[in-house]
Short mmCIF file of C-alpha atoms in Angstrom, two decimals:
data_model
loop_
_atom_site.label_atom_id
_atom_site.label_comp_id
_atom_site.label_asym_id
_atom_site.label_seq_id
_atom_site.Cartn_x
_atom_site.Cartn_y
_atom_site.Cartn_z
CA MET A 1 -0.30 0.07 0.23
CA THR A 2 2.59 2.22 0.65
CA ASP A 3 4.74 1.75 -2.48
CA ILE A 4 1.10 2.25 -4.43
CA SER A 5 0.68 5.30 -2.73
CA THR A 6 4.17 6.76 -2.86
CA SER A 7 4.09 5.60 -6.91
CA GLN A 8 0.56 8.02 -7.37
CA THR A 9 2.50 10.79 -5.07
CA SER A 10 5.43 10.98 -7.52
CA HIS A 11 3.06 11.02 -10.68
CA HIS A 12 1.12 13.65 -9.31
CA ARG A 13 4.17 15.65 -8.75
CA ALA A 14 5.21 14.72 -12.60
CA VAL A 15 1.97 15.92 -13.94
CA ARG A 16 1.94 18.99 -11.91
CA TRP A 17 5.71 19.85 -13.14
CA TRP A 18 4.82 19.12 -16.60
CA LEU A 19 1.65 21.28 -16.86
CA VAL A 20 3.93 24.20 -15.27
CA SER A 21 6.23 23.67 -17.95
CA ILE A 22 3.60 23.62 -20.50
CA ALA A 23 2.11 26.74 -19.15
CA ALA A 24 5.37 28.59 -19.52
CA LEU A 25 6.25 27.46 -22.99
CA ILE A 26 2.75 28.64 -23.87
CA ALA A 27 3.51 32.31 -22.23
CA ILE A 28 6.95 32.65 -23.82
CA MET A 29 4.89 31.97 -27.29
CA VAL A 30 2.23 34.62 -26.70
CA LEU A 31 5.75 36.77 -26.56
CA VAL A 32 7.14 35.63 -29.48
CA GLY A 33 4.06 36.13 -31.23
CA GLY A 34 3.69 39.45 -30.20
CA ALA A 35 7.52 40.11 -31.38
CA THR A 36 6.19 38.74 -34.50
CA ARG A 37 3.52 40.89 -34.91
CA LEU A 38 5.69 43.88 -33.93
CA THR A 39 8.17 43.40 -36.64
CA GLU A 40 5.55 42.30 -39.07
CA ALA A 41 7.19 38.92 -39.74
CA GLY A 42 4.05 37.19 -40.04
CA LEU A 43 3.90 36.78 -43.61
CA SER A 44 7.66 36.22 -43.86
CA ILE A 45 7.07 32.70 -44.54
CA VAL A 46 4.10 32.00 -47.09
CA GLU A 47 3.77 28.36 -47.07
CA TRP A 48 2.94 26.21 -43.95
CA LYS A 49 4.77 22.56 -43.85
CA PRO A 50 4.31 20.99 -40.34
CA VAL A 51 7.12 18.71 -40.90
CA THR A 52 9.58 19.74 -43.66
CA GLY A 53 9.22 23.60 -42.09
CA THR A 54 10.96 22.36 -39.00
CA LEU A 55 14.40 22.96 -40.86
CA PRO A 56 14.97 27.04 -41.67
CA PRO A 57 16.97 27.62 -45.27
CA PHE A 58 20.73 27.23 -45.06
CA SER A 59 22.12 27.71 -48.39
CA GLN A 60 21.98 30.68 -50.22
CA GLU A 61 20.10 29.11 -53.05
CA GLN A 62 17.49 28.33 -49.90
CA TRP A 63 17.15 31.39 -48.38
CA THR A 64 16.67 33.14 -52.12
CA GLN A 65 13.78 31.00 -52.87
CA ALA A 66 12.19 32.04 -49.46
CA PHE A 67 12.77 35.77 -49.92
CA GLU A 68 11.48 35.37 -53.99
CA ALA A 69 8.18 33.56 -52.46
CA TYR A 70 7.97 36.41 -49.88
CA LYS A 71 8.05 38.93 -52.76
CA THR A 72 4.89 37.35 -54.41
CA ILE A 73 2.77 38.80 -51.83
CA PRO A 74 1.07 41.88 -51.33
CA GLN A 75 2.87 42.98 -48.04
CA TYR A 76 6.34 43.08 -49.84
CA ARG A 77 4.81 44.97 -53.10
CA GLU A 78 3.12 47.70 -51.30
CA LEU A 79 5.07 48.28 -47.66
CA ASN A 80 8.69 46.46 -48.29
CA ALA A 81 9.51 47.01 -51.71
CA GLY A 82 13.24 47.25 -52.26
CA MET A 83 13.82 45.29 -48.62
CA SER A 84 17.10 43.61 -48.95
CA LEU A 85 17.99 39.79 -48.02
CA ALA A 86 19.77 40.62 -44.70
CA GLU A 87 16.46 42.29 -44.09
CA PHE A 88 13.95 39.52 -44.92
CA LYS A 89 15.89 37.16 -42.60
CA THR A 90 15.58 39.06 -39.73
CA ILE A 91 11.84 38.80 -39.98
CA PHE A 92 12.02 35.45 -41.47
CA TRP A 93 13.65 34.45 -37.98
CA TRP A 94 11.11 35.67 -35.76
CA GLU A 95 8.07 33.77 -37.63
CA TRP A 96 10.31 30.92 -37.97
CA SER A 97 11.11 30.91 -34.42
CA HIS A 98 7.24 31.12 -33.85
CA ARG A 99 6.42 28.36 -35.67
CA LEU A 100 9.14 26.06 -34.12
CA LEU A 101 8.16 27.45 -30.48
CA GLY A 102 4.63 25.95 -31.58
CA ARG A 103 6.05 22.37 -32.69
CA VAL A 104 8.27 22.20 -29.40
CA ILE A 105 4.91 22.78 -27.43
CA GLY A 106 3.19 20.36 -29.38
CA VAL A 107 5.86 17.34 -28.47
CA ALA A 108 6.30 18.74 -24.95
CA TYR A 109 2.47 18.10 -24.18
CA LEU A 110 2.11 14.96 -26.47
CA LEU A 111 5.20 12.68 -25.55
CA PRO A 112 4.65 13.04 -21.69
CA PHE A 113 0.89 12.72 -22.04
CA LEU A 114 1.09 9.29 -23.69
CA TRP A 115 3.36 8.27 -21.22
CA PHE A 116 1.13 9.27 -18.45
CA LEU A 117 -1.46 7.34 -20.01
CA TRP A 118 0.47 4.34 -20.35
CA ARG A 119 1.86 4.51 -16.90
CA GLY A 120 -2.12 5.11 -15.90
CA ALA A 121 -1.23 7.73 -14.01
CA LEU A 122 -4.09 9.83 -14.93
CA SER A 123 -7.87 9.83 -13.57
CA ALA A 124 -11.00 9.64 -16.16
CA GLU A 125 -11.64 13.17 -15.73
CA LEU A 126 -8.24 14.73 -16.04
CA ARG A 127 -7.80 12.47 -19.30
CA ARG A 128 -11.07 14.32 -20.64
CA ARG A 129 -9.68 17.37 -19.64
CA LEU A 130 -6.24 16.48 -21.24
CA TRP A 131 -7.85 15.24 -24.35
CA LEU A 132 -9.71 18.70 -24.87
CA ILE A 133 -6.42 20.97 -24.22
CA PHE A 134 -4.49 18.89 -26.97
CA GLY A 135 -7.32 19.27 -29.23
CA LEU A 136 -7.28 22.86 -28.53
CA GLY A 137 -3.55 22.93 -29.18
CA ALA A 138 -3.98 21.12 -32.52
CA LEU A 139 -6.71 23.54 -33.57
CA GLN A 140 -4.51 26.30 -32.92
CA GLY A 141 -2.01 25.19 -35.24
CA ALA A 142 -4.43 25.27 -38.28
CA VAL A 143 -5.90 28.81 -36.95
CA GLY A 144 -2.57 29.99 -36.89
CA TRP A 145 -2.13 29.28 -40.83
CA TRP A 146 -5.82 30.31 -41.77
CA MET A 147 -4.50 33.51 -39.78
CA VAL A 148 -1.53 33.85 -42.24
CA ALA A 149 -3.52 33.17 -45.35
CA SER A 150 -5.95 35.75 -44.81
CA GLY A 151 -2.59 38.16 -45.69
CA LEU A 152 -1.09 36.53 -48.80
CA SER A 153 -3.32 37.35 -51.56
CA GLN A 154 -5.46 40.71 -51.32
CA ARG A 155 -4.02 42.05 -48.12
CA VAL A 156 -0.99 43.77 -46.55
CA GLU A 157 -1.57 42.29 -43.13
CA VAL A 158 -3.49 39.18 -41.68
CA SER A 159 -7.27 39.81 -41.12
CA GLN A 160 -8.40 41.02 -37.85
CA TYR A 161 -10.74 38.52 -36.98
CA ARG A 162 -8.41 35.96 -37.59
CA LEU A 163 -5.75 37.68 -35.29
CA ALA A 164 -8.08 37.77 -32.77
CA THR A 165 -9.50 34.43 -32.90
CA HIS A 166 -5.82 33.07 -32.88
CA LEU A 167 -4.81 35.23 -30.21
CA VAL A 168 -7.77 34.58 -27.93
CA LEU A 169 -7.57 30.85 -28.78
CA ALA A 170 -3.92 31.04 -27.43
CA LEU A 171 -5.01 32.55 -24.30
CA LEU A 172 -8.13 30.11 -23.52
CA ILE A 173 -5.47 27.18 -23.80
CA PHE A 174 -3.22 29.23 -21.22
CA ALA A 175 -6.11 29.36 -18.93
CA ALA A 176 -7.28 25.62 -19.72
CA VAL A 177 -3.80 24.28 -18.37
CA VAL A 178 -3.62 26.76 -15.54
CA TRP A 179 -6.99 25.84 -14.30
CA THR A 180 -6.17 21.83 -14.35
CA LEU A 181 -2.94 22.71 -12.98
CA ARG A 182 -5.01 24.68 -9.88
CA ARG A 183 -7.34 22.00 -9.73
CA LEU A 184 -4.36 19.32 -9.27
CA ALA A 185 -2.91 21.50 -6.15
CA ASP A 186 -4.05 20.44 -2.79
CA ARG A 187 -5.61 23.03 -1.07
CA PRO A 188 -8.44 23.64 1.27
CA ARG A 189 -11.88 24.33 -0.38
CA SER A 190 -12.92 28.35 -0.53
CA THR A 191 -14.79 29.98 1.55
CA ALA A 192 -15.69 32.52 -0.89
CA SER A 193 -19.31 33.68 -0.90
CA SER A 194 -21.52 33.03 -4.05
CA ARG A 195 -21.63 36.69 -4.72
CA LEU A 196 -17.68 36.50 -4.99
CA ARG A 197 -17.64 33.57 -7.02
CA ILE A 198 -19.84 35.17 -9.71
CA THR A 199 -17.96 38.53 -9.81
CA GLY A 200 -15.06 36.11 -10.43
CA VAL A 201 -16.72 34.32 -13.28
CA ALA A 202 -17.60 37.47 -14.41
CA LEU A 203 -14.08 39.15 -14.36
CA VAL A 204 -13.12 36.02 -16.59
CA VAL A 205 -15.60 36.45 -19.07
CA VAL A 206 -14.88 40.04 -19.56
CA THR A 207 -11.36 40.10 -19.67
CA PHE A 208 -11.23 37.14 -22.87
CA VAL A 209 -13.97 39.60 -24.56
CA GLN A 210 -11.52 42.67 -23.74
CA LEU A 211 -8.87 40.39 -25.06
CA TYR A 212 -10.76 39.69 -28.28
CA PHE A 213 -11.59 43.60 -29.02
CA GLY A 214 -7.68 44.41 -28.16
CA ALA A 215 -6.94 42.15 -30.73
CA LEU A 216 -9.34 43.90 -33.12
CA VAL A 217 -7.69 47.26 -32.09
CA ALA A 218 -4.16 45.85 -33.14
CA GLY A 219 -5.45 44.38 -36.14
CA LEU A 220 -6.95 47.64 -37.25
CA ARG A 221 -4.48 49.94 -36.34
CA ALA A 222 -7.14 51.55 -34.49
CA GLY A 223 -4.68 53.15 -31.82
CA ARG A 224 -3.07 54.81 -34.48
CA VAL A 225 -6.51 56.67 -35.92
CA TYR A 226 -7.86 57.29 -32.25
CA ASN A 227 -4.72 57.94 -29.85
CA THR A 228 -6.23 60.72 -27.71
CA TRP A 229 -7.31 60.09 -24.16
CA PRO A 230 -9.71 60.46 -22.24
CA ASP A 231 -11.51 61.31 -24.99
CA ILE A 232 -12.09 59.43 -28.53
CA ASP A 233 -12.66 62.03 -31.37
CA GLY A 234 -13.07 64.85 -29.90
CA ALA A 235 -15.72 63.54 -27.35
CA LEU A 236 -15.82 61.22 -24.53
CA ILE A 237 -18.41 59.22 -26.29
CA PRO A 238 -18.68 59.73 -30.11
CA SER A 239 -21.73 60.55 -31.72
CA ALA A 240 -23.83 57.66 -32.82
CA ALA A 241 -24.03 58.36 -36.53
CA ARG A 242 -19.94 57.77 -36.46
CA LEU A 243 -20.08 54.83 -34.19
CA PHE A 244 -22.73 52.86 -36.56
CA PHE A 245 -22.70 54.71 -39.88
CA GLU A 246 -22.09 51.08 -41.66
CA ALA A 247 -24.90 48.89 -42.60
CA PRO A 248 -25.76 46.45 -41.45
CA TRP A 249 -25.16 48.02 -37.79
CA TRP A 250 -23.28 44.86 -36.50
CA HIS A 251 -20.16 45.17 -38.86
CA ASN A 252 -19.20 48.39 -37.10
CA LEU A 253 -18.11 46.39 -33.96
CA PHE A 254 -15.62 44.74 -36.16
CA ASP A 255 -14.48 46.61 -38.90
CA ASN A 256 -15.23 50.46 -37.83
CA THR A 257 -11.58 51.71 -36.28
CA LEU A 258 -13.56 54.12 -34.03
CA THR A 259 -16.53 51.94 -32.89
CA VAL A 260 -13.60 49.23 -32.27
CA GLN A 261 -11.67 51.42 -30.15
CA PHE A 262 -14.49 52.83 -28.43
CA GLU A 263 -15.93 49.21 -27.24
CA HIS A 264 -12.29 48.28 -26.41
CA ARG A 265 -11.90 51.07 -24.05
CA MET A 266 -15.50 50.74 -22.41
CA THR A 267 -15.17 47.32 -21.89
CA ALA A 268 -11.52 48.72 -20.01
CA TYR A 269 -13.56 50.80 -17.97
CA LEU A 270 -15.92 48.02 -17.02
CA LEU A 271 -13.16 45.31 -16.42
CA PHE A 272 -11.14 47.91 -14.21
CA ALA A 273 -14.58 48.60 -12.07
CA LEU A 274 -14.97 45.02 -11.67
CA ALA A 275 -11.94 44.46 -10.48
CA LEU A 276 -11.72 47.19 -7.71
CA LEU A 277 -15.53 46.19 -6.57
CA HIS A 278 -14.40 42.38 -6.61
CA ALA A 279 -10.92 43.18 -4.20
CA LEU A 280 -13.14 45.32 -1.97
CA ASP A 281 -16.09 42.66 -1.46
CA ALA A 282 -13.14 40.25 -0.89
CA VAL A 283 -12.02 42.64 1.83
CA ARG A 284 -15.23 43.61 3.24
CA SER A 285 -16.37 39.99 3.39
CA ARG A 286 -13.42 38.38 4.84
CA ALA A 287 -13.12 35.93 2.08
CA GLY A 288 -10.06 34.27 3.35
CA ALA A 289 -6.65 34.95 3.05
CA ALA A 290 -6.23 33.31 -0.69
CA ALA A 291 -9.19 34.97 -1.68
CA VAL A 292 -8.30 38.30 -0.53
CA SER A 293 -5.04 38.33 -1.41
CA GLY A 294 -5.86 37.18 -5.06
CA ALA A 295 -8.76 39.89 -5.78
CA LEU A 296 -6.14 42.41 -4.61
CA TRP A 297 -3.36 41.31 -6.87
CA LEU A 298 -5.75 41.00 -9.61
CA ALA A 299 -7.49 44.34 -8.84
CA ALA A 300 -3.33 45.62 -9.22
CA ALA A 301 -2.79 43.83 -12.42
CA VAL A 302 -5.86 45.57 -14.16
CA THR A 303 -4.69 49.17 -12.79
CA LEU A 304 -1.26 48.43 -14.40
CA GLN A 305 -2.54 47.39 -17.47
CA ALA A 306 -5.10 50.07 -17.98
CA THR A 307 -2.10 52.51 -17.02
CA LEU A 308 0.03 50.68 -19.66
CA GLY A 309 -2.53 50.60 -22.48
CA ILE A 310 -3.42 54.64 -21.76
CA LEU A 311 0.30 55.71 -21.99
CA THR A 312 1.00 53.48 -25.34
CA LEU A 313 -1.90 54.93 -26.67
CA LEU A 314 -0.60 58.52 -26.01
CA LYS A 315 3.05 57.84 -27.14
CA SER A 316 1.90 56.79 -30.01
CA SER A 317 0.62 59.93 -31.06
CA SER A 318 4.02 61.59 -30.74
CA ASP A 319 5.60 58.11 -32.84
CA LEU A 320 3.45 59.30 -35.83
CA SER A 321 4.94 62.37 -35.84
CA SER A 322 7.94 60.64 -36.96
CA ILE A 323 6.45 58.41 -39.60
CA GLY A 324 8.37 60.01 -42.52
CA SER A 325 11.85 58.52 -41.55
CA PRO A 326 12.48 56.21 -43.94
CA GLY A 327 13.20 52.36 -42.64
CA ARG A 328 11.79 53.33 -39.14
CA CYS A 329 10.19 50.53 -37.19
CA ASP A 330 7.49 52.34 -35.69
CA CYS A 331 6.41 50.07 -33.50
CA GLY A 332 3.81 49.80 -29.88
CA PHE A 333 1.69 47.18 -28.29
CA ASP A 334 -1.73 48.42 -27.07
CA ALA A 335 -3.71 47.40 -24.10
CA CYS A 336 -4.41 43.88 -24.94
CA GLY A 337 -3.02 43.31 -28.39
CA PHE A 338 0.12 44.39 -30.53
CA SER A 339 0.21 47.03 -33.22
CA GLY A 340 3.10 48.38 -35.07
CA ARG A 341 4.48 47.93 -38.64
CA PRO A 342 7.75 48.34 -40.23
CA ILE A 343 7.88 52.02 -41.97
CA GLY A 344 9.45 52.33 -45.18
CA PRO A 345 9.30 54.61 -48.36
CA ALA A 346 6.73 52.62 -50.07
CA ALA A 347 4.63 52.63 -46.84
CA ILE A 348 4.40 56.11 -46.77
CA GLY A 349 2.25 56.42 -49.64
CA THR A 350 -0.28 53.95 -48.40
CA ALA A 351 -0.65 55.52 -44.94
CA PRO A 352 -4.05 57.27 -46.02
CA ALA A 353 -5.75 54.01 -47.00
CA LYS A 354 -4.36 52.49 -43.72
CA ALA A 355 -7.11 54.46 -41.85
CA GLY A 356 -9.75 52.15 -43.32
CA VAL A 357 -13.06 53.03 -42.14
CA ALA A 358 -12.12 55.97 -40.15
CA SER A 359 -11.61 57.49 -43.46
CA ARG A 360 -14.81 57.17 -44.47
CA ALA A 361 -16.59 58.03 -40.83
CA ASN A 362 -14.63 61.32 -41.25
CA GLN A 363 -16.52 62.19 -44.50
CA LEU A 364 -19.82 62.69 -42.47
CA ASN A 365 -18.84 65.91 -40.66
#
């Protein structure tokens, strides 16, 4: 009996460390993905080869072939015409590293998972949850290529819808791993009230909505069109005519740069208020040391995130004044999503078009 108990404890500890490593790899993956977005490197590899694409170009001929393939897409012709091979290698390595890390995560997840299954170290409930996470990871690889494919023919960058889906799915996988990890931890049952639990769930939902809106803001470069705070487009709440001028009205929620940034800001205010109320409720109801500490840390993190979002937005206003510098990399990241692109002579001529829906909204004045 002691030997069996010791074996189960050992397996339990191994599973926890395995999930910790997977969560860390996913966090790194999100950071590398953000850097890939910032450097506009996501379209530098125009093919999806899950196995053979693991190896990068080695010879000069292979590098030339990869570069020539990149030259066939609109991003090169309209934004990066004249780019040197050395400059191409820089963005290629970012995208290649991002994809390689995705493969590493897949192997690091699947092989230990199969070993734990073989050893009988997982309960039936845990097996189902881990298979679901694996399925989401496989789906994420397909979504990543689906996103890249949107920028290979008629656009100079990826679709904001697909970018948002890619980001939110990555964070959903991360949350699922962390949630599973915490359920494995030996801890006393929480004494938090029902109200505190409800606001906790609401915080999770609003956070994911905010992340989705943030990715839309990044995909539309909305932070560069409206970069003042607390007002936006000259008012705290823009006119309905400018927020909903496209038909059908719901298109504005995803395509109108003014509406997308406005809903991103309003959701941020809601998230900030909800986090503060949640923390206040935890303290006043004496929900327990762990619940109070978690609520306070969450409120502090949301406050920091809001501050970073505002400062980044305001900084983009000063950055835009120097857009005319050829070859300059004008980069930044907004409150919950990355934005930025390399600016060169070819890109300057397309700047008015990049305002997109906002330029049409301005005609209403």
